[in-house]
CSV table of C-alpha atoms in Angstrom, one decimal:
chain,number,residue,atom,x,y,z
A,7,UNK,CA,4.3,-19.1,-1.8
A,8,UNK,CA,6.2,-20.7,1.0
A,9,UNK,CA,6.5,-19.2,4.5
A,10,UNK,CA,10.1,-18.6,5.0
A,11,UNK,CA,12.6,-16.1,6.2
A,12,UNK,CA,13.0,-13.1,4.0
A,13,UNK,CA,16.5,-11.8,3.7
A,14,UNK,CA,17.3,-8.4,5.0
A,15,UNK,CA,18.4,-6.3,7.9
A,16,UNK,CA,16.2,-3.6,9.4
A,17,UNK,CA,18.1,-0.6,10.7
A,18,UNK,CA,17.4,3.1,11.0
A,19,UNK,CA,18.8,5.5,8.5
A,20,UNK,CA,19.7,9.2,9.0
A,21,UNK,CA,17.9,11.9,7.1
A,22,UNK,CA,20.0,13.3,4.2
A,23,UNK,CA,20.9,17.0,4.6
A,24,UNK,CA,19.8,17.6,1.1
A,25,UNK,CA,16.6,15.5,1.3
A,26,UNK,CA,14.4,17.8,-0.8
A,27,UNK,CA,17.1,19.1,-3.1
A,28,UNK,CA,17.4,16.4,-5.8
A,29,UNK,CA,14.4,16.3,-8.1
A,30,UNK,CA,12.9,12.9,-8.7
A,31,UNK,CA,13.0,11.5,-12.2
A,32,UNK,CA,9.8,12.4,-14.2
A,33,UNK,CA,9.8,8.9,-15.8
A,34,UNK,CA,10.9,5.5,-14.6
A,35,UNK,CA,14.5,4.5,-15.3
A,36,UNK,CA,13.6,0.8,-15.4
A,37,UNK,CA,10.9,-1.3,-17.0
A,38,UNK,CA,8.7,-4.1,-15.5
A,39,UNK,CA,11.3,-6.8,-16.1
A,40,UNK,CA,14.1,-4.9,-14.5
A,41,UNK,CA,11.9,-4.0,-11.5
A,42,UNK,CA,10.7,-7.6,-11.1
A,43,UNK,CA,14.3,-8.9,-11.2
A,44,UNK,CA,15.2,-6.4,-8.4
A,45,UNK,CA,12.1,-7.4,-6.4
A,46,UNK,CA,12.7,-11.1,-6.9
A,47,UNK,CA,16.3,-10.7,-6.0
A,48,UNK,CA,15.4,-9.0,-2.7
A,49,UNK,CA,12.4,-11.0,-1.5
A,50,UNK,CA,12.9,-14.7,-0.7
A,51,UNK,CA,9.2,-15.5,-1.2
A,52,UNK,CA,8.5,-13.7,-4.5
A,53,UNK,CA,10.1,-15.3,-7.5
A,54,UNK,CA,11.0,-13.2,-10.5
A,55,UNK,CA,8.6,-15.1,-12.7
A,56,UNK,CA,5.8,-14.6,-10.2
A,57,UNK,CA,6.3,-10.8,-10.4
A,58,UNK,CA,6.4,-10.9,-14.2
A,59,UNK,CA,3.3,-13.1,-14.3
A,60,UNK,CA,1.4,-10.7,-12.1
A,61,UNK,CA,0.7,-8.4,-15.1
A,62,UNK,CA,1.9,-5.2,-13.5
A,63,UNK,CA,1.8,-2.0,-15.3
A,64,UNK,CA,3.9,1.1,-14.8
A,65,UNK,CA,2.1,4.2,-13.6
A,66,UNK,CA,2.9,7.8,-14.4
A,67,UNK,CA,5.9,9.1,-12.5
A,68,UNK,CA,8.6,7.2,-10.6
A,69,UNK,CA,10.3,7.0,-7.2
A,70,UNK,CA,13.1,9.3,-6.1
A,71,UNK,CA,15.7,6.9,-7.7
A,72,UNK,CA,13.7,6.3,-10.8
A,73,UNK,CA,12.1,2.9,-9.8
A,74,UNK,CA,8.8,2.3,-11.6
A,75,UNK,CA,5.6,2.6,-9.4
A,76,UNK,CA,3.6,-0.4,-10.6
A,77,UNK,CA,0.0,-1.5,-10.2
A,78,UNK,CA,-2.5,-4.0,-11.5
A,79,UNK,CA,-6.2,-3.7,-11.9
A,80,UNK,CA,-8.5,-6.7,-11.5
A,81,UNK,CA,-12.1,-6.5,-12.7
A,82,UNK,CA,-14.9,-8.1,-10.8
A,83,UNK,CA,-16.0,-11.6,-11.8
A,84,UNK,CA,-19.5,-11.4,-10.3
A,85,UNK,CA,-22.7,-10.0,-11.9
A,86,UNK,CA,-23.0,-7.0,-9.5
A,87,UNK,CA,-24.0,-4.0,-11.7
A,88,UNK,CA,-21.9,-1.4,-9.9
A,89,UNK,CA,-18.9,-3.1,-8.2
A,90,UNK,CA,-17.2,-1.6,-5.2
A,91,UNK,CA,-13.6,-0.5,-5.8
A,92,UNK,CA,-10.8,-1.5,-3.4
A,93,UNK,CA,-7.3,-0.1,-3.4
A,94,UNK,CA,-4.8,-2.6,-2.0
A,95,UNK,CA,-1.3,-1.3,-1.0
A,96,UNK,CA,1.8,-3.1,0.2
A,97,UNK,CA,5.2,-2.0,1.3
A,98,UNK,CA,4.7,1.7,1.9
A,99,UNK,CA,7.4,1.1,4.4
A,100,UNK,CA,10.2,-0.5,2.5
A,101,UNK,CA,11.7,-2.7,5.2
A,102,UNK,CA,8.4,-4.5,5.8
A,103,UNK,CA,9.1,-7.3,3.4
A,104,UNK,CA,6.2,-9.6,4.3
A,105,UNK,CA,3.8,-6.7,3.5
A,106,UNK,CA,5.0,-6.8,-0.1
A,107,UNK,CA,5.2,-10.6,-0.4
A,108,UNK,CA,1.6,-11.2,0.9
A,109,UNK,CA,0.2,-8.7,-1.6
A,110,UNK,CA,1.9,-10.7,-4.4
A,111,UNK,CA,0.3,-13.8,-2.9
A,112,UNK,CA,-3.1,-12.2,-3.0
A,113,UNK,CA,-2.6,-11.1,-6.5
A,114,UNK,CA,-2.4,-14.7,-7.5
A,115,UNK,CA,-5.7,-15.3,-5.7
A,116,UNK,CA,-7.3,-12.5,-7.6
A,117,UNK,CA,-6.0,-13.9,-10.8
A,118,UNK,CA,-7.8,-17.2,-10.3
A,119,UNK,CA,-10.8,-16.6,-8.0
A,120,UNK,CA,-13.9,-17.1,-10.2
A,121,UNK,CA,-16.5,-15.1,-8.3
A,122,UNK,CA,-14.8,-12.2,-6.5
A,123,UNK,CA,-17.1,-9.2,-6.6
A,124,UNK,CA,-14.8,-6.2,-6.4
A,125,UNK,CA,-12.9,-4.0,-8.8
A,126,UNK,CA,-9.3,-3.9,-7.4
A,127,UNK,CA,-6.3,-1.7,-7.9
A,128,UNK,CA,-3.3,-3.4,-6.4
A,129,UNK,CA,0.0,-1.7,-5.7
A,130,UNK,CA,2.3,-4.4,-4.2
A,131,UNK,CA,5.4,-2.1,-3.5
A,132,UNK,CA,4.5,1.5,-2.8
A,133,UNK,CA,8.1,2.4,-1.7
A,134,UNK,CA,10.4,0.6,-4.1
A,135,UNK,CA,13.5,2.7,-3.1
A,136,UNK,CA,13.1,1.7,0.6
A,137,UNK,CA,12.6,-2.0,-0.4
A,138,UNK,CA,15.6,-2.1,-2.7
A,139,UNK,CA,18.0,-0.1,-0.5
A,140,UNK,CA,20.9,-2.0,1.2
A,141,UNK,CA,19.8,-2.4,3.9
A,142,UNK,CA,16.1,-1.9,3.3
A,143,UNK,CA,14.6,1.2,4.9
A,144,UNK,CA,11.3,2.2,6.3
A,145,UNK,CA,11.7,5.5,4.5
A,146,UNK,CA,12.1,6.5,0.9
A,147,UNK,CA,15.4,7.6,-0.7
A,148,UNK,CA,14.9,11.1,0.7
A,149,UNK,CA,14.7,9.7,4.2
A,150,UNK,CA,10.9,10.5,4.5
A,151,UNK,CA,8.3,8.2,6.1
A,152,UNK,CA,5.7,8.1,3.3
A,153,UNK,CA,3.0,7.3,5.8
A,154,UNK,CA,3.5,10.7,7.4
A,155,UNK,CA,3.6,12.7,4.2
A,156,UNK,CA,-0.1,12.7,3.2
A,157,UNK,CA,-1.8,16.2,3.2
A,158,UNK,CA,-3.9,15.9,6.4
A,159,UNK,CA,-5.5,19.1,7.8
A,160,UNK,CA,-3.0,21.3,9.6
A,161,UNK,CA,-0.1,19.1,8.4
A,162,UNK,CA,2.3,22.1,8.5
A,163,UNK,CA,1.7,22.7,12.1
A,164,UNK,CA,1.0,19.2,13.4
A,165,UNK,CA,3.4,16.9,11.5
A,166,UNK,CA,6.7,18.4,12.5
A,167,UNK,CA,5.5,19.2,16.0
A,168,UNK,CA,4.5,15.5,16.4
A,169,UNK,CA,7.8,14.3,15.0
A,170,UNK,CA,9.9,16.6,17.3
A,171,UNK,CA,7.7,16.3,20.5
A,172,UNK,CA,6.4,12.7,20.4
A,173,UNK,CA,9.0,10.8,18.4
A,174,UNK,CA,12.1,12.8,19.6
A,175,UNK,CA,13.1,13.3,15.9
A,176,UNK,CA,13.1,9.6,15.2
A,177,UNK,CA,14.6,9.5,11.6
A,178,UNK,CA,12.4,6.5,10.7
A,179,UNK,CA,9.3,8.7,11.2
A,180,UNK,CA,10.4,11.9,9.6
A,181,UNK,CA,7.3,13.4,7.8
A,182,UNK,CA,9.2,15.4,5.2
A,183,UNK,CA,9.8,19.1,4.6
A,184,UNK,CA,6.2,19.5,3.4
A,185,UNK,CA,3.1,17.5,2.8
A,186,UNK,CA,3.3,15.7,-0.5
A,187,UNK,CA,7.0,16.5,-0.8
A,188,UNK,CA,7.7,13.0,-2.1
A,189,UNK,CA,7.0,11.6,-5.6
A,190,UNK,CA,5.7,8.3,-4.2
A,191,UNK,CA,3.1,10.1,-2.0
A,192,UNK,CA,2.0,12.3,-4.8
A,193,UNK,CA,1.6,9.2,-7.0
A,194,UNK,CA,-0.4,7.4,-4.3
A,195,UNK,CA,-2.7,10.4,-3.9
A,196,UNK,CA,-3.2,10.4,-7.7
A,197,UNK,CA,-4.3,6.8,-7.5
A,198,UNK,CA,-6.8,7.6,-4.8
A,199,UNK,CA,-8.2,10.5,-6.8
A,200,UNK,CA,-8.4,8.7,-10.1
A,201,UNK,CA,-9.5,5.3,-9.0
A,202,UNK,CA,-12.1,6.5,-6.5
A,203,UNK,CA,-11.9,3.6,-4.1
A,204,UNK,CA,-14.7,2.7,-1.8
A,205,UNK,CA,-12.2,1.2,0.7
A,206,UNK,CA,-8.4,1.1,1.1
A,207,UNK,CA,-6.4,-1.9,2.5
A,208,UNK,CA,-2.8,-1.2,3.5
A,209,UNK,CA,-0.5,-4.0,4.6
A,210,UNK,CA,2.2,-3.4,7.2
A,211,UNK,CA,4.3,-5.3,9.7
A,212,UNK,CA,5.3,-6.2,12.4
A,213,UNK,CA,2.7,-5.4,15.1
A,214,UNK,CA,0.4,-8.4,14.5
A,215,UNK,CA,-2.9,-6.5,14.8
A,216,UNK,CA,-5.8,-5.2,12.7
A,217,UNK,CA,-6.2,-1.4,12.7
A,218,UNK,CA,-9.0,0.6,11.2
A,219,UNK,CA,-9.9,4.2,10.4
A,220,UNK,CA,-13.1,5.5,8.8
A,221,UNK,CA,-16.9,5.0,8.9
A,222,UNK,CA,-18.8,1.9,10.0
A,223,UNK,CA,-18.0,-0.3,13.0
A,224,UNK,CA,-14.5,-1.6,12.6
A,225,UNK,CA,-13.9,-5.3,11.9
A,226,UNK,CA,-13.0,-7.3,15.0
A,227,UNK,CA,-10.8,-9.9,13.5
A,228,UNK,CA,-9.3,-11.0,10.2
A,229,UNK,CA,-7.8,-14.5,10.6
A,230,UNK,CA,-5.3,-14.3,13.5
A,231,UNK,CA,-5.2,-10.5,13.4
A,232,UNK,CA,-7.4,-9.0,16.1
A,233,UNK,CA,-8.6,-5.4,16.2
A,234,UNK,CA,-6.3,-3.0,18.1
A,235,UNK,CA,-6.7,0.6,17.2
A,236,UNK,CA,-3.3,2.2,16.9
A,237,UNK,CA,-4.5,5.8,16.6
A,238,UNK,CA,-4.1,8.4,13.8
A,239,UNK,CA,-1.0,10.5,13.1
A,240,UNK,CA,-0.4,13.7,11.2
A,241,UNK,CA,0.2,12.8,7.5
A,242,UNK,CA,-0.8,9.1,7.8
A,243,UNK,CA,-2.9,7.4,5.1
A,244,UNK,CA,-5.5,6.4,7.8
A,245,UNK,CA,-5.8,10.0,8.9
A,246,UNK,CA,-6.0,11.4,5.3
A,247,UNK,CA,-8.3,8.8,3.7
A,248,UNK,CA,-10.1,7.3,6.7
A,249,UNK,CA,-10.7,10.4,8.9
A,250,UNK,CA,-10.8,13.2,6.4
A,251,UNK,CA,-12.2,11.4,3.3
A,252,UNK,CA,-14.5,9.1,5.3
A,253,UNK,CA,-13.3,6.0,3.5
A,254,UNK,CA,-12.8,2.7,5.3
A,255,UNK,CA,-9.0,2.3,5.7
A,256,UNK,CA,-8.1,-1.2,6.8
A,257,UNK,CA,-4.5,-1.6,8.1
A,258,UNK,CA,-3.3,-5.2,8.3
A,259,UNK,CA,-0.2,-5.4,10.6
A,260,UNK,CA,1.4,-8.8,10.0
A,261,UNK,CA,3.3,-10.1,13.0
A,262,UNK,CA,6.7,-10.4,11.3
A,263,UNK,CA,8.4,-8.1,8.8
A,264,UNK,CA,10.7,-10.8,7.6
A,265,UNK,CA,8.5,-13.9,7.8
A,266,UNK,CA,5.4,-14.6,5.7
A,267,UNK,CA,2.2,-15.9,7.2
A,268,UNK,CA,1.5,-19.5,6.5
A,269,UNK,CA,-0.7,-20.2,3.5
A,270,UNK,CA,-3.6,-21.1,5.8
A,271,UNK,CA,-3.1,-17.8,7.8
A,272,UNK,CA,-2.9,-15.8,4.6
A,273,UNK,CA,-6.1,-17.4,3.2
A,274,UNK,CA,-8.0,-16.8,6.5
A,275,UNK,CA,-7.1,-13.1,6.6
A,276,UNK,CA,-8.1,-12.8,2.9
A,277,UNK,CA,-11.4,-14.6,3.3
A,278,UNK,CA,-12.4,-12.7,6.4
A,279,UNK,CA,-11.5,-9.4,4.8
A,280,UNK,CA,-13.6,-10.1,1.7
A,281,UNK,CA,-16.5,-11.1,3.8
A,282,UNK,CA,-16.3,-7.9,5.8
A,283,UNK,CA,-16.1,-5.7,2.7
A,284,UNK,CA,-19.1,-7.4,1.2
A,285,UNK,CA,-21.2,-7.0,4.3
A,286,UNK,CA,-20.2,-3.4,5.2
A,287,UNK,CA,-19.7,-1.4,2.0
A,288,UNK,CA,-23.0,0.2,1.1
A,289,UNK,CA,-24.8,-0.5,-2.1
A,290,UNK,CA,-23.7,1.8,-4.9
A,291,UNK,CA,-26.1,3.6,-7.3
A,292,UNK,CA,-25.2,3.4,-11.0
A,293,UNK,CA,-23.3,6.4,-12.2
A,294,UNK,CA,-24.4,8.0,-15.5
A,295,UNK,CA,-23.0,6.1,-18.5
A,296,UNK,CA,-20.8,9.0,-19.6
A,297,UNK,CA,-19.1,9.0,-16.2
A,298,UNK,CA,-18.6,5.2,-16.1
A,299,UNK,CA,-17.1,4.4,-19.5
A,300,UNK,CA,-13.8,6.2,-19.1
A,301,UNK,CA,-13.1,4.5,-15.8
A,302,UNK,CA,-13.1,0.9,-17.0
A,303,UNK,CA,-9.8,-0.7,-17.9
A,304,UNK,CA,-11.1,-3.3,-20.4
A,305,UNK,CA,-7.7,-4.9,-20.6
A,306,UNK,CA,-7.2,-5.2,-16.9
A,307,UNK,CA,-7.5,-9.0,-16.9
């Protein structure tokens, strides 16, 4: 994909008064083709055919507005007996266009890399309503920041207090009326619980840094992104999975929300990340056969 400006304006939106009133659709109101046409129409660096060729599947549930929540599994291509599992997320904030685009770019790499050792689950657009809004929004269609809606300990006491006291009721960081109030967050939590990742990678923009939560010494640099710990927040994915589940949670903050990294920059981030994961994830012991068989998606490739 070419590095170029991605169309869109990035503005704050107010919180709807009836944010929690309208129930989300139980099933998606669009299929993969319709979703890819919408994504390709919004992003300047993801063509419709690239989205369709990615082999995305529709998960259970849907966004607030009925957009499908899509994913793709990639099986390892190495001979490691028990591969590590990595969950890769893009676009949990809908107005961070480059975070979605670069994940589509990396999906093409996963499709063609011959010896990659990991079992991946990739979710390129975790907040499709925010992405497809006009203008795009950080929050979902309920006006909730999905990255403040995860069920961290003491969420009820801490999340709202932080929003009021520290952000001065910034609508872009509204944590929601309750933890897991949003269908997108509930679906992401379901993916974590069903996929059992050994590490999570979440792509954001536009701070231009590498952030980390969890065990092990943090990586110091992936490509041109250098380590800068941003802290943990009530309801954030890093707090929930990194601090409380003790999983490595890598947050890649690209420097621009509307401009892709160059191909060389993207490749260097990807290569450094793979090397760190290989060196730092501990060896896994084989699970009993009856536990392993149901987990394998044999048609994932």
